[in-house]
mmCIF file of C-alpha atoms and ligand atoms in Angstrom:
data_model
loop_
_atom_site.group_PDB
_atom_site.id
_atom_site.type_symbol
_atom_site.label_atom_id
_atom_site.label_comp_id
_atom_site.label_asym_id
_atom_site.label_seq_id
_atom_site.Cartn_x
_atom_site.Cartn_y
_atom_site.Cartn_z
ATOM 1 C CA UNK A 1 4.974 4.482 15.250
ATOM 2 C CA UNK A 2 8.556 5.382 15.242
ATOM 3 C CA UNK A 3 11.097 7.517 16.897
ATOM 4 C CA UNK A 4 13.561 9.339 14.771
ATOM 5 C CA UNK A 5 16.883 10.600 16.034
ATOM 6 C CA UNK A 6 15.494 11.273 19.457
ATOM 7 C CA UNK A 7 18.006 13.050 21.655
ATOM 8 C CA UNK A 8 17.464 10.558 24.431
ATOM 9 C CA UNK A 9 18.662 7.565 22.415
ATOM 10 C CA UNK A 10 22.333 6.757 21.959
ATOM 11 C CA UNK A 11 23.700 8.821 19.115
ATOM 12 C CA UNK A 12 24.778 5.776 17.170
ATOM 13 C CA UNK A 13 21.204 4.536 16.757
ATOM 14 C CA UNK A 14 18.124 5.444 14.928
ATOM 15 C CA UNK A 15 15.295 3.676 16.659
ATOM 16 C CA UNK A 16 12.328 3.150 14.436
ATOM 17 C CA UNK A 17 9.456 0.913 13.735
ATOM 18 C CA UNK A 18 7.712 0.736 17.058
ATOM 19 C CA UNK A 19 4.442 -0.781 16.042
ATOM 20 C CA UNK A 20 2.696 -0.857 19.325
ATOM 21 C CA UNK A 21 3.835 1.823 21.691
ATOM 22 C CA UNK A 22 5.093 4.973 20.030
ATOM 23 C CA UNK A 23 2.646 7.747 19.115
ATOM 24 C CA UNK A 24 5.006 10.233 17.522
ATOM 25 C CA UNK A 25 5.099 9.386 13.834
ATOM 26 C CA UNK A 26 6.218 12.065 11.452
ATOM 27 C CA UNK A 27 7.048 10.424 8.164
ATOM 28 C CA UNK A 28 4.766 10.357 5.219
ATOM 29 C CA UNK A 29 4.623 7.830 2.481
ATOM 30 C CA UNK A 30 7.534 6.048 0.966
ATOM 31 C CA UNK A 31 9.812 9.012 0.541
ATOM 32 C CA UNK A 32 9.933 10.042 4.131
ATOM 33 C CA UNK A 33 12.108 12.144 6.353
ATOM 34 C CA UNK A 34 13.594 8.870 7.487
ATOM 35 C CA UNK A 35 14.727 8.128 3.985
ATOM 36 C CA UNK A 36 16.554 11.387 3.855
ATOM 37 C CA UNK A 37 18.752 10.153 6.658
ATOM 38 C CA UNK A 38 18.985 6.630 5.338
ATOM 39 C CA UNK A 39 22.415 7.304 3.915
ATOM 40 C CA UNK A 40 23.600 7.585 7.487
ATOM 41 C CA UNK A 41 22.444 4.056 8.039
ATOM 42 C CA UNK A 42 25.426 2.002 7.119
ATOM 43 C CA UNK A 43 24.002 -1.463 7.452
ATOM 44 C CA UNK A 44 20.403 -1.464 6.319
ATOM 45 C CA UNK A 45 19.684 -4.488 4.192
ATOM 46 C CA UNK A 46 19.005 -2.648 0.935
ATOM 47 C CA UNK A 47 22.753 -2.085 0.841
ATOM 48 C CA UNK A 48 23.347 -5.837 0.916
ATOM 49 C CA UNK A 49 20.797 -7.248 -1.504
ATOM 50 C CA UNK A 50 23.499 -8.341 -3.925
ATOM 51 C CA UNK A 51 25.532 -10.276 -1.367
ATOM 52 C CA UNK A 52 25.711 -14.025 -1.927
ATOM 53 C CA UNK A 53 24.271 -14.791 1.517
ATOM 54 C CA UNK A 54 23.121 -13.176 4.739
ATOM 55 C CA UNK A 55 24.071 -14.347 8.211
ATOM 56 C CA UNK A 56 21.021 -13.940 10.414
ATOM 57 C CA UNK A 57 21.109 -14.338 14.178
ATOM 58 C CA UNK A 58 17.971 -14.805 16.236
ATOM 59 C CA UNK A 59 17.207 -15.396 19.860
ATOM 60 C CA UNK A 60 14.337 -16.034 22.226
ATOM 61 C CA UNK A 61 13.483 -13.331 24.695
ATOM 62 C CA UNK A 62 14.204 -13.947 28.351
ATOM 63 C CA UNK A 63 10.458 -14.376 28.896
ATOM 64 C CA UNK A 64 10.294 -17.445 26.645
ATOM 65 C CA UNK A 65 9.879 -20.578 28.713
ATOM 66 C CA UNK A 66 11.108 -23.709 27.018
ATOM 67 C CA UNK A 67 7.594 -25.090 26.596
ATOM 68 C CA UNK A 68 6.104 -22.014 24.924
ATOM 69 C CA UNK A 69 8.886 -21.202 22.499
ATOM 70 C CA UNK A 70 8.153 -21.433 18.800
ATOM 71 C CA UNK A 71 10.246 -24.054 17.070
ATOM 72 C CA UNK A 72 13.560 -22.696 15.797
ATOM 73 C CA UNK A 73 12.814 -24.048 12.327
ATOM 74 C CA UNK A 74 9.472 -22.219 12.281
ATOM 75 C CA UNK A 75 11.115 -18.926 13.223
ATOM 76 C CA UNK A 76 13.706 -19.332 10.496
ATOM 77 C CA UNK A 77 10.989 -20.053 7.953
ATOM 78 C CA UNK A 78 8.997 -17.022 9.079
ATOM 79 C CA UNK A 79 12.002 -14.700 8.740
ATOM 80 C CA UNK A 80 12.823 -16.102 5.313
ATOM 81 C CA UNK A 81 9.213 -15.713 4.184
ATOM 82 C CA UNK A 82 9.075 -12.076 5.318
ATOM 83 C CA UNK A 83 12.419 -11.231 3.730
ATOM 84 C CA UNK A 84 11.404 -12.858 0.451
ATOM 85 C CA UNK A 85 8.213 -10.789 0.411
ATOM 86 C CA UNK A 86 10.349 -7.635 0.443
ATOM 87 C CA UNK A 87 12.857 -8.978 -2.065
ATOM 88 C CA UNK A 88 10.274 -10.124 -4.617
ATOM 89 C CA UNK A 89 9.632 -6.637 -6.110
ATOM 90 C CA UNK A 90 13.398 -6.346 -6.622
ATOM 91 C CA UNK A 91 13.556 -9.772 -8.276
ATOM 92 C CA UNK A 92 10.705 -8.686 -10.531
ATOM 93 C CA UNK A 93 12.838 -5.710 -11.648
ATOM 94 C CA UNK A 94 15.343 -8.165 -13.128
ATOM 95 C CA UNK A 95 18.360 -6.367 -11.681
ATOM 96 C CA UNK A 96 21.724 -6.901 -13.350
ATOM 97 C CA UNK A 97 23.173 -8.639 -10.304
ATOM 98 C CA UNK A 98 21.247 -11.452 -8.621
ATOM 99 C CA UNK A 99 19.175 -10.688 -5.540
ATOM 100 C CA UNK A 100 20.158 -12.423 -2.299
ATOM 101 C CA UNK A 101 18.545 -15.835 -1.919
ATOM 102 C CA UNK A 102 20.681 -17.609 0.703
ATOM 103 C CA UNK A 103 19.859 -17.023 4.370
ATOM 104 C CA UNK A 104 22.042 -18.701 7.008
ATOM 105 C CA UNK A 105 20.693 -18.812 10.531
ATOM 106 C CA UNK A 106 22.404 -18.888 13.889
ATOM 107 C CA UNK A 107 20.684 -19.245 17.242
ATOM 108 C CA UNK A 108 22.104 -16.697 19.670
ATOM 109 C CA UNK A 109 21.845 -16.489 23.422
ATOM 110 C CA UNK A 110 22.410 -12.761 23.273
ATOM 111 C CA UNK A 111 22.188 -10.152 20.511
ATOM 112 C CA UNK A 112 23.930 -7.290 22.224
ATOM 113 C CA UNK A 113 26.114 -5.310 19.881
ATOM 114 C CA UNK A 114 29.312 -7.233 20.398
ATOM 115 C CA UNK A 115 27.473 -10.475 19.780
ATOM 116 C CA UNK A 116 25.943 -9.478 16.474
ATOM 117 C CA UNK A 117 28.671 -7.566 14.696
ATOM 118 C CA UNK A 118 29.428 -10.563 12.502
ATOM 119 C CA UNK A 119 25.785 -10.780 11.368
ATOM 120 C CA UNK A 120 23.792 -9.044 8.649
ATOM 121 C CA UNK A 121 20.613 -9.045 10.730
ATOM 122 C CA UNK A 122 19.563 -9.876 14.274
ATOM 123 C CA UNK A 123 16.010 -10.764 15.331
ATOM 124 C CA UNK A 124 14.722 -11.175 18.897
ATOM 125 C CA UNK A 125 11.409 -12.912 19.584
ATOM 126 C CA UNK A 126 9.553 -12.368 22.831
ATOM 127 C CA UNK A 127 6.891 -14.762 24.035
ATOM 128 C CA UNK A 128 4.812 -12.684 26.438
ATOM 129 C CA UNK A 129 3.589 -9.700 24.341
ATOM 130 C CA UNK A 130 4.396 -6.337 25.866
ATOM 131 C CA UNK A 131 4.387 -4.135 22.766
ATOM 132 C CA UNK A 132 8.141 -3.965 22.345
ATOM 133 C CA UNK A 133 8.169 -4.676 18.604
ATOM 134 C CA UNK A 134 10.515 -2.380 16.751
ATOM 135 C CA UNK A 135 13.679 -2.075 14.705
ATOM 136 C CA UNK A 136 17.044 -0.531 15.445
ATOM 137 C CA UNK A 137 19.163 0.679 12.576
ATOM 138 C CA UNK A 138 22.633 1.923 13.323
ATOM 139 C CA UNK A 139 24.892 4.596 11.936
ATOM 140 C CA UNK A 140 27.826 2.439 13.009
ATOM 141 C CA UNK A 141 29.006 0.405 9.997
ATOM 142 C CA UNK A 142 29.808 -2.495 12.288
ATOM 143 C CA UNK A 143 26.357 -2.843 13.786
ATOM 144 C CA UNK A 144 23.665 -4.673 11.809
ATOM 145 C CA UNK A 145 19.917 -3.984 12.154
ATOM 146 C CA UNK A 146 18.237 -5.524 15.159
ATOM 147 C CA UNK A 147 14.532 -6.312 14.892
ATOM 148 C CA UNK A 148 12.397 -7.094 17.931
ATOM 149 C CA UNK A 149 9.144 -9.034 17.510
ATOM 150 C CA UNK A 150 6.834 -9.023 20.478
ATOM 151 C CA UNK A 151 3.424 -10.254 19.393
ATOM 152 C CA UNK A 152 3.248 -13.734 20.858
ATOM 153 C CA UNK A 153 4.613 -17.053 19.744
ATOM 154 C CA UNK A 154 2.255 -18.249 17.034
ATOM 155 C CA UNK A 155 4.293 -17.979 13.852
ATOM 156 C CA UNK A 156 1.221 -18.916 11.819
ATOM 157 C CA UNK A 157 -0.779 -15.997 13.209
ATOM 158 C CA UNK A 158 -1.150 -13.502 10.374
ATOM 159 C CA UNK A 159 -0.586 -10.619 12.766
ATOM 160 C CA UNK A 160 2.768 -12.152 13.722
ATOM 161 C CA UNK A 161 3.736 -12.320 10.041
ATOM 162 C CA UNK A 162 2.406 -8.815 9.409
ATOM 163 C CA UNK A 163 4.465 -7.313 12.255
ATOM 164 C CA UNK A 164 7.539 -9.255 11.159
ATOM 165 C CA UNK A 165 7.176 -7.906 7.607
ATOM 166 C CA UNK A 166 6.679 -4.370 8.924
ATOM 167 C CA UNK A 167 9.768 -4.437 11.123
ATOM 168 C CA UNK A 168 11.906 -6.150 8.476
ATOM 169 C CA UNK A 169 10.771 -3.341 6.134
ATOM 170 C CA UNK A 170 12.608 -1.019 8.509
ATOM 171 C CA UNK A 171 15.649 -3.303 8.479
ATOM 172 C CA UNK A 172 15.598 -3.085 4.663
ATOM 173 C CA UNK A 173 15.731 0.713 4.983
ATOM 174 C CA UNK A 174 12.098 1.795 4.697
ATOM 175 C CA UNK A 175 10.428 4.189 7.087
ATOM 176 C CA UNK A 176 6.964 4.209 8.558
ATOM 177 C CA UNK A 177 4.677 5.801 6.019
ATOM 178 C CA UNK A 178 1.875 7.291 7.996
ATOM 179 C CA UNK A 179 1.037 10.184 10.188
ATOM 180 C CA UNK A 180 -1.545 10.351 12.898
ATOM 181 C CA UNK A 181 -4.096 13.100 12.641
ATOM 182 C CA UNK A 182 -3.908 15.690 15.359
ATOM 183 C CA UNK A 183 -6.024 18.738 16.105
ATOM 184 C CA UNK A 184 -6.438 21.142 13.185
ATOM 185 C CA UNK A 185 -4.875 18.789 10.674
ATOM 186 C CA UNK A 186 -7.215 17.790 7.905
ATOM 187 C CA UNK A 187 -7.114 14.955 5.475
ATOM 188 C CA UNK A 188 -7.121 15.357 1.727
ATOM 189 C CA UNK A 189 -7.758 11.832 0.719
ATOM 190 C CA UNK A 190 -6.064 10.055 3.546
ATOM 191 C CA UNK A 191 -7.300 7.270 5.721
ATOM 192 C CA UNK A 192 -8.820 7.498 9.134
ATOM 193 C CA UNK A 193 -6.337 8.653 11.787
ATOM 194 C CA UNK A 194 -3.970 9.962 9.161
ATOM 195 C CA UNK A 195 -3.355 13.348 7.722
ATOM 196 C CA UNK A 196 -2.505 14.128 4.149
ATOM 197 C CA UNK A 197 -2.821 11.634 1.356
ATOM 198 C CA UNK A 198 -1.992 8.430 3.087
ATOM 199 C CA UNK A 199 -2.235 5.150 1.210
ATOM 200 C CA UNK A 200 -2.866 1.758 2.741
ATOM 201 C CA UNK A 201 0.448 -0.043 3.225
ATOM 202 C CA UNK A 202 2.185 -2.539 5.489
ATOM 203 C CA UNK A 203 4.549 0.299 6.391
ATOM 204 C CA UNK A 204 1.500 2.348 7.350
ATOM 205 C CA UNK A 205 0.118 -0.404 9.553
ATOM 206 C CA UNK A 206 -3.015 -0.037 7.451
ATOM 207 C CA UNK A 207 -3.267 -3.063 5.291
ATOM 208 C CA UNK A 208 -3.611 -6.531 6.657
ATOM 209 C CA UNK A 209 -6.736 -6.123 8.807
ATOM 210 C CA UNK A 210 -8.887 -5.176 5.824
ATOM 211 C CA UNK A 211 -7.138 -6.709 2.828
ATOM 212 C CA UNK A 212 -5.163 -9.728 4.064
ATOM 213 C CA UNK A 213 -2.404 -8.542 1.720
ATOM 214 C CA UNK A 214 1.217 -8.536 2.819
ATOM 215 C CA UNK A 215 2.419 -5.621 0.674
ATOM 216 C CA UNK A 216 0.441 -2.905 -1.049
ATOM 217 C CA UNK A 217 1.455 -1.132 -4.222
ATOM 218 C CA UNK A 218 2.852 1.645 -2.038
ATOM 219 C CA UNK A 219 5.159 -0.767 -0.186
ATOM 220 C CA UNK A 220 6.389 -2.268 -3.444
ATOM 221 C CA UNK A 221 6.971 1.186 -4.872
ATOM 222 C CA UNK A 222 8.861 2.092 -1.698
ATOM 223 C CA UNK A 223 11.335 -0.785 -1.885
ATOM 224 C CA UNK A 224 11.878 -0.257 -5.621
ATOM 225 C CA UNK A 225 12.396 3.468 -5.021
ATOM 226 C CA UNK A 226 14.898 2.669 -2.262
ATOM 227 C CA UNK A 227 16.825 0.354 -4.590
ATOM 228 C CA UNK A 228 16.927 2.978 -7.316
ATOM 229 C CA UNK A 229 18.214 5.610 -4.900
ATOM 230 C CA UNK A 230 20.845 3.231 -3.563
ATOM 231 C CA UNK A 231 22.047 1.664 -6.814
ATOM 232 C CA UNK A 232 20.872 3.782 -9.725
ATOM 233 C CA UNK A 233 21.506 7.321 -8.527
ATOM 234 C CA UNK A 234 17.848 8.327 -8.291
ATOM 235 C CA UNK A 235 17.364 11.686 -6.562
ATOM 236 C CA UNK A 236 15.564 11.055 -3.240
ATOM 237 C CA UNK A 237 13.184 13.895 -4.086
ATOM 238 C CA UNK A 238 12.253 12.157 -7.349
ATOM 239 C CA UNK A 239 9.116 10.087 -6.852
ATOM 240 C CA UNK A 240 9.894 7.973 -9.952
ATOM 241 C CA UNK A 241 6.366 6.542 -10.221
ATOM 242 C CA UNK A 242 4.087 8.562 -12.549
ATOM 243 C CA UNK A 243 0.991 8.603 -10.381
ATOM 244 C CA UNK A 244 2.893 10.033 -7.401
ATOM 245 C CA UNK A 245 3.803 13.586 -6.571
ATOM 246 C CA UNK A 246 6.188 15.118 -4.069
ATOM 247 C CA UNK A 247 4.578 16.804 -1.098
ATOM 248 C CA UNK A 248 6.585 19.087 1.161
ATOM 249 C CA UNK A 249 4.545 18.955 4.332
ATOM 250 C CA UNK A 250 4.921 16.363 5.549
ATOM 251 C CA UNK A 251 7.769 15.545 3.209
ATOM 252 C CA UNK A 252 7.192 12.591 0.957
ATOM 253 C CA UNK A 253 5.796 11.162 -2.264
ATOM 254 C CA UNK A 254 2.055 10.684 -2.263
ATOM 255 C CA UNK A 255 -0.383 9.237 -4.780
ATOM 256 C CA UNK A 256 -1.886 11.965 -6.945
ATOM 257 C CA UNK A 257 -5.276 10.274 -6.888
ATOM 258 C CA UNK A 258 -5.743 8.633 -3.490
ATOM 259 C CA UNK A 259 -9.215 7.286 -4.187
ATOM 260 C CA UNK A 260 -8.145 5.762 -7.503
ATOM 261 C CA UNK A 261 -4.967 4.432 -5.876
ATOM 262 C CA UNK A 262 -6.953 2.388 -3.383
ATOM 263 C CA UNK A 263 -9.729 1.112 -5.619
ATOM 264 C CA UNK A 264 -7.316 0.132 -8.397
ATOM 265 C CA UNK A 265 -5.720 -2.270 -5.903
ATOM 266 C CA UNK A 266 -9.135 -3.609 -4.923
ATOM 267 C CA UNK A 267 -9.046 -1.927 -1.506
ATOM 268 C CA UNK A 268 -12.793 -1.377 -1.303
ATOM 269 C CA UNK A 269 -12.777 -0.665 2.431
ATOM 270 C CA UNK A 270 -10.038 1.927 2.139
ATOM 271 C CA UNK A 271 -11.690 3.566 -0.870
ATOM 272 C CA UNK A 272 -14.903 3.916 1.140
ATOM 273 C CA UNK A 273 -12.849 5.295 4.026
ATOM 274 C CA UNK A 274 -11.275 7.924 1.759
ATOM 275 C CA UNK A 275 -14.692 8.905 0.394
ATOM 276 C CA UNK A 276 -16.135 9.232 3.851
ATOM 277 C CA UNK A 277 -13.102 10.910 5.323
ATOM 278 C CA UNK A 278 -12.596 13.627 2.749
ATOM 279 C CA UNK A 279 -15.731 15.291 1.454
ATOM 280 C CA UNK A 280 -13.662 17.535 -0.826
ATOM 281 C CA UNK A 281 -11.801 14.825 -2.687
ATOM 282 C CA UNK A 282 -12.117 15.029 -6.469
ATOM 283 C CA UNK A 283 -14.338 12.051 -7.188
ATOM 284 C CA UNK A 284 -14.111 12.744 -10.938
ATOM 285 C CA UNK A 285 -10.280 12.640 -11.041
ATOM 286 C CA UNK A 286 -8.753 10.721 -13.948
ATOM 287 C CA UNK A 287 -5.356 9.028 -13.825
ATOM 288 C CA UNK A 288 -2.673 8.854 -16.510
ATOM 289 C CA UNK A 289 -4.796 6.519 -18.667
ATOM 290 C CA UNK A 290 -7.995 8.459 -18.118
ATOM 291 C CA UNK A 291 -9.532 5.982 -15.725
ATOM 292 C CA UNK A 292 -11.770 7.328 -12.990
ATOM 293 C CA UNK A 293 -12.439 5.655 -9.666
ATOM 294 C CA UNK A 294 -15.688 4.407 -11.244
ATOM 295 C CA UNK A 295 -13.842 2.702 -14.109
ATOM 296 C CA UNK A 296 -11.753 0.754 -11.593
ATOM 297 C CA UNK A 297 -14.698 0.050 -9.303
ATOM 298 C CA UNK A 298 -16.708 -1.332 -12.242
ATOM 299 C CA UNK A 299 -13.810 -3.466 -13.500
ATOM 300 C CA UNK A 300 -13.278 -4.840 -10.000
ATOM 301 C CA UNK A 301 -16.990 -5.273 -9.276
ATOM 302 C CA UNK A 302 -16.838 -3.109 -6.136
ATOM 303 C CA UNK A 303 -20.533 -2.530 -5.595
ATOM 304 C CA UNK A 304 -20.280 -0.469 -2.408
ATOM 305 C CA UNK A 305 -17.855 1.986 -3.982
ATOM 306 C CA UNK A 306 -20.012 2.278 -7.105
ATOM 307 C CA UNK A 307 -23.026 3.048 -4.936
ATOM 308 C CA UNK A 308 -21.098 5.615 -2.916
ATOM 309 C CA UNK A 309 -19.849 7.389 -6.036
ATOM 310 C CA UNK A 310 -23.229 7.426 -7.779
ATOM 311 C CA UNK A 311 -24.830 8.889 -4.682
ATOM 312 C CA UNK A 312 -22.713 12.047 -4.939
ATOM 313 C CA UNK A 313 -24.441 14.925 -6.747
ATOM 314 C CA UNK A 314 -21.250 16.213 -8.370
ATOM 315 C CA UNK A 315 -20.354 12.813 -9.779
ATOM 316 C CA UNK A 316 -19.922 12.478 -13.554
ATOM 317 C CA UNK A 317 -20.873 8.941 -14.565
ATOM 318 C CA UNK A 318 -19.915 9.418 -18.221
ATOM 319 C CA UNK A 319 -16.202 10.303 -18.188
ATOM 320 C CA UNK A 320 -14.127 8.582 -20.846
ATOM 321 C CA UNK A 321 -10.725 6.949 -20.517
ATOM 322 C CA UNK A 322 -7.979 7.256 -23.139
ATOM 323 C CA UNK A 323 -9.741 4.670 -25.313
ATOM 324 C CA UNK A 324 -12.919 6.751 -25.223
ATOM 325 C CA UNK A 325 -14.703 4.174 -23.062
ATOM 326 C CA UNK A 326 -17.031 5.104 -20.248
ATOM 327 C CA UNK A 327 -17.605 2.971 -17.192
ATOM 328 C CA UNK A 328 -20.689 1.535 -18.931
ATOM 329 C CA UNK A 329 -18.486 0.037 -21.654
ATOM 330 C CA UNK A 330 -16.561 -1.873 -18.976
ATOM 331 C CA UNK A 331 -19.743 -2.831 -17.158
ATOM 332 C CA UNK A 332 -21.065 -4.418 -20.370
ATOM 333 C CA UNK A 333 -17.790 -6.292 -20.883
ATOM 334 C CA UNK A 334 -17.790 -7.473 -17.273
ATOM 335 C CA UNK A 335 -21.420 -8.536 -17.544
ATOM 336 C CA UNK A 336 -22.267 -8.242 -13.846
ATOM 337 C CA UNK A 337 -26.057 -7.709 -13.630
ATOM 338 C CA UNK A 338 -25.661 -5.890 -10.305
ATOM 339 C CA UNK A 339 -23.075 -3.428 -11.642
ATOM 340 C CA UNK A 340 -25.101 -2.842 -14.803
ATOM 341 C CA UNK A 341 -28.297 -2.260 -12.828
ATOM 342 C CA UNK A 342 -26.557 0.359 -10.693
ATOM 343 C CA UNK A 343 -25.113 2.276 -13.626
ATOM 344 C CA UNK A 344 -28.328 2.075 -15.652
ATOM 345 C CA UNK A 345 -30.321 3.501 -12.772
ATOM 346 C CA UNK A 346 -28.290 6.700 -12.787
ATOM 347 C CA UNK A 347 -30.382 9.497 -14.331
ATOM 348 C CA UNK A 348 -27.475 10.890 -16.399
ATOM 349 C CA UNK A 349 -26.068 7.667 -17.827
ATOM 350 C CA UNK A 350 -25.244 7.753 -21.532
ATOM 351 C CA UNK A 351 -26.364 4.598 -23.314
ATOM 352 C CA UNK A 352 -24.774 5.199 -26.712
ATOM 353 C CA UNK A 353 -21.335 6.786 -26.282
ATOM 354 C CA UNK A 354 -18.912 5.441 -28.879
ATOM 355 C CA UNK A 355 -15.327 4.724 -27.900
ATOM 356 C CA UNK A 356 -12.383 5.303 -30.225
ATOM 357 C CA UNK A 357 -12.957 1.899 -31.797
ATOM 358 C CA UNK A 358 -16.460 3.094 -32.719
ATOM 359 C CA UNK A 359 -18.168 0.774 -30.251
ATOM 360 C CA UNK A 360 -21.072 1.802 -28.063
ATOM 361 C CA UNK A 361 -22.146 -0.249 -25.050
ATOM 362 C CA UNK A 362 -24.984 -1.605 -27.222
ATOM 363 C CA UNK A 363 -22.587 -2.807 -29.937
ATOM 364 C CA UNK A 364 -20.353 -4.367 -27.305
ATOM 365 C CA UNK A 365 -23.346 -6.219 -25.836
ATOM 366 C CA UNK A 366 -24.297 -7.368 -29.334
ATOM 367 C CA UNK A 367 -20.703 -8.539 -30.011
ATOM 368 C CA UNK A 368 -20.915 -10.588 -26.834
ATOM 369 C CA UNK A 369 -24.191 -12.146 -27.936
ATOM 370 C CA UNK A 370 -25.987 -10.764 -24.917
ATOM 371 C CA UNK A 371 -29.369 -10.137 -26.556
ATOM 372 C CA UNK A 372 -31.173 -9.491 -23.277
ATOM 373 C CA UNK A 373 -28.746 -6.702 -22.463
ATOM 374 C CA UNK A 374 -29.041 -5.253 -25.978
ATOM 375 C CA UNK A 375 -32.823 -5.062 -25.486
ATOM 376 C CA UNK A 376 -32.441 -3.530 -22.055
ATOM 377 C CA UNK A 377 -30.085 -0.844 -23.352
ATOM 378 C CA UNK A 378 -32.246 -0.106 -26.391
ATOM 379 C CA UNK A 379 -35.297 0.332 -24.216
ATOM 380 C CA UNK A 380 -33.533 2.444 -21.601
ATOM 381 C CA UNK A 381 -35.190 5.858 -21.178
ATOM 382 C CA UNK A 382 -31.817 7.567 -21.742
ATOM 383 C CA UNK A 383 -30.981 5.813 -24.970
ATOM 384 C CA UNK A 384 -31.666 8.982 -26.930
ATOM 385 C CA UNK A 385 -29.808 11.184 -24.476
ATOM 386 C CA UNK A 386 -27.198 13.220 -26.321
ATOM 387 C CA UNK A 387 -23.656 12.163 -25.538
ATOM 388 C CA UNK A 388 -22.220 15.633 -25.869
ATOM 389 C CA UNK A 389 -23.168 19.074 -24.754
ATOM 390 C CA UNK A 390 -24.273 20.184 -21.364
ATOM 391 C CA UNK A 391 -26.520 17.814 -19.540
ATOM 392 C CA UNK A 392 -29.850 19.035 -18.275
ATOM 393 C CA UNK A 393 -30.129 17.756 -14.784
ATOM 394 C CA UNK A 394 -33.661 17.671 -13.556
ATOM 395 C CA UNK A 395 -33.170 15.028 -10.940
ATOM 396 C CA UNK A 396 -30.257 13.815 -8.909
ATOM 397 C CA UNK A 397 -29.307 10.327 -7.978
ATOM 398 C CA UNK A 398 -29.733 11.217 -4.350
ATOM 399 C CA UNK A 399 -33.268 12.472 -4.875
ATOM 400 C CA UNK A 400 -34.035 9.405 -6.977
ATOM 401 C CA UNK A 401 -32.909 7.142 -4.173
ATOM 402 C CA UNK A 402 -35.222 8.843 -1.747
ATOM 403 C CA UNK A 403 -38.289 7.980 -3.796
HETATM 404 ZN ZN1 ZN B 501 7.220 0.945 12.141
#
């Protein structure tokens, strides 16, 4: 949902961020082709986050009748809220200079270039939705970003807020982070209608409907990455975050473990989507601390993901993290009867693996005073199953479920 350096737009502008009408996205994840031109953008807001205040102009579209306009105060609050959402990850970094926290608003009758040169940001709100939402970022150092919001007049509507955050993400300097799937492109852990490894994000327009979150980890990583490139000399090809890797086609940084990336954030719906979408994804992948998708699903109590993983024949239910703990250790600590019942019904589950602290799931249950669980584990048919060596698989979870 963006247009990038299209020959039919004035040369001084990069027109991006068209949420509702463009179908020609090309960028991919937070290091996108757009970011490689961001240095041409003289006035994106990342370059101004250490100013003492921003002057923000906003106007009603010509279609806004007096009686269906949002209140000016409400619009100002909505803009401030969306900007603060983007600035919070930078505040959390504890940068040496303070992050902007003073926003001064001016109502404008017109935001044409000559009328907004004195501003840091211009925002136009239309009242009769026609899908014109978008963001214009200029190469002209005298022209500030201009964001257009065209999703109705209810500032309390979460979609309104979501679109405002998305478009202000462009004004900050971020690109769209998704690609649409076209013929002969295949996913490798991406979401529906994407290609490649595409995480859920507000800049991917894949977040709010399922999670009700404003920013995902990918969005936060994107704004932090942008800051580091702008102020700390980070190479734009350096992904910075350890669980990301650079991908050339399409160019960008992508999570190494897309399934883990989603479930770690509690995105159960997206994790299921990834599992369904990519039959070849490595469901036994382990991240930098040895956690598998199952470890995260158990810790988060994501029953549907646990069921989906256990149903796969190639799934290894007994992988250990860096502390030597299997998912069953965490299931015992969490104490959810439903999660425990699922794991304990898997034909390969180890009952007595010891972690590096020498604790087995049984000792953990005993430490917790959960005598019923201790009895259940001790009486489990697998409690004498060896915890090393090659497993002898005589039955699969899938076949078990069919009985
Ligand atoms: Zn966009």
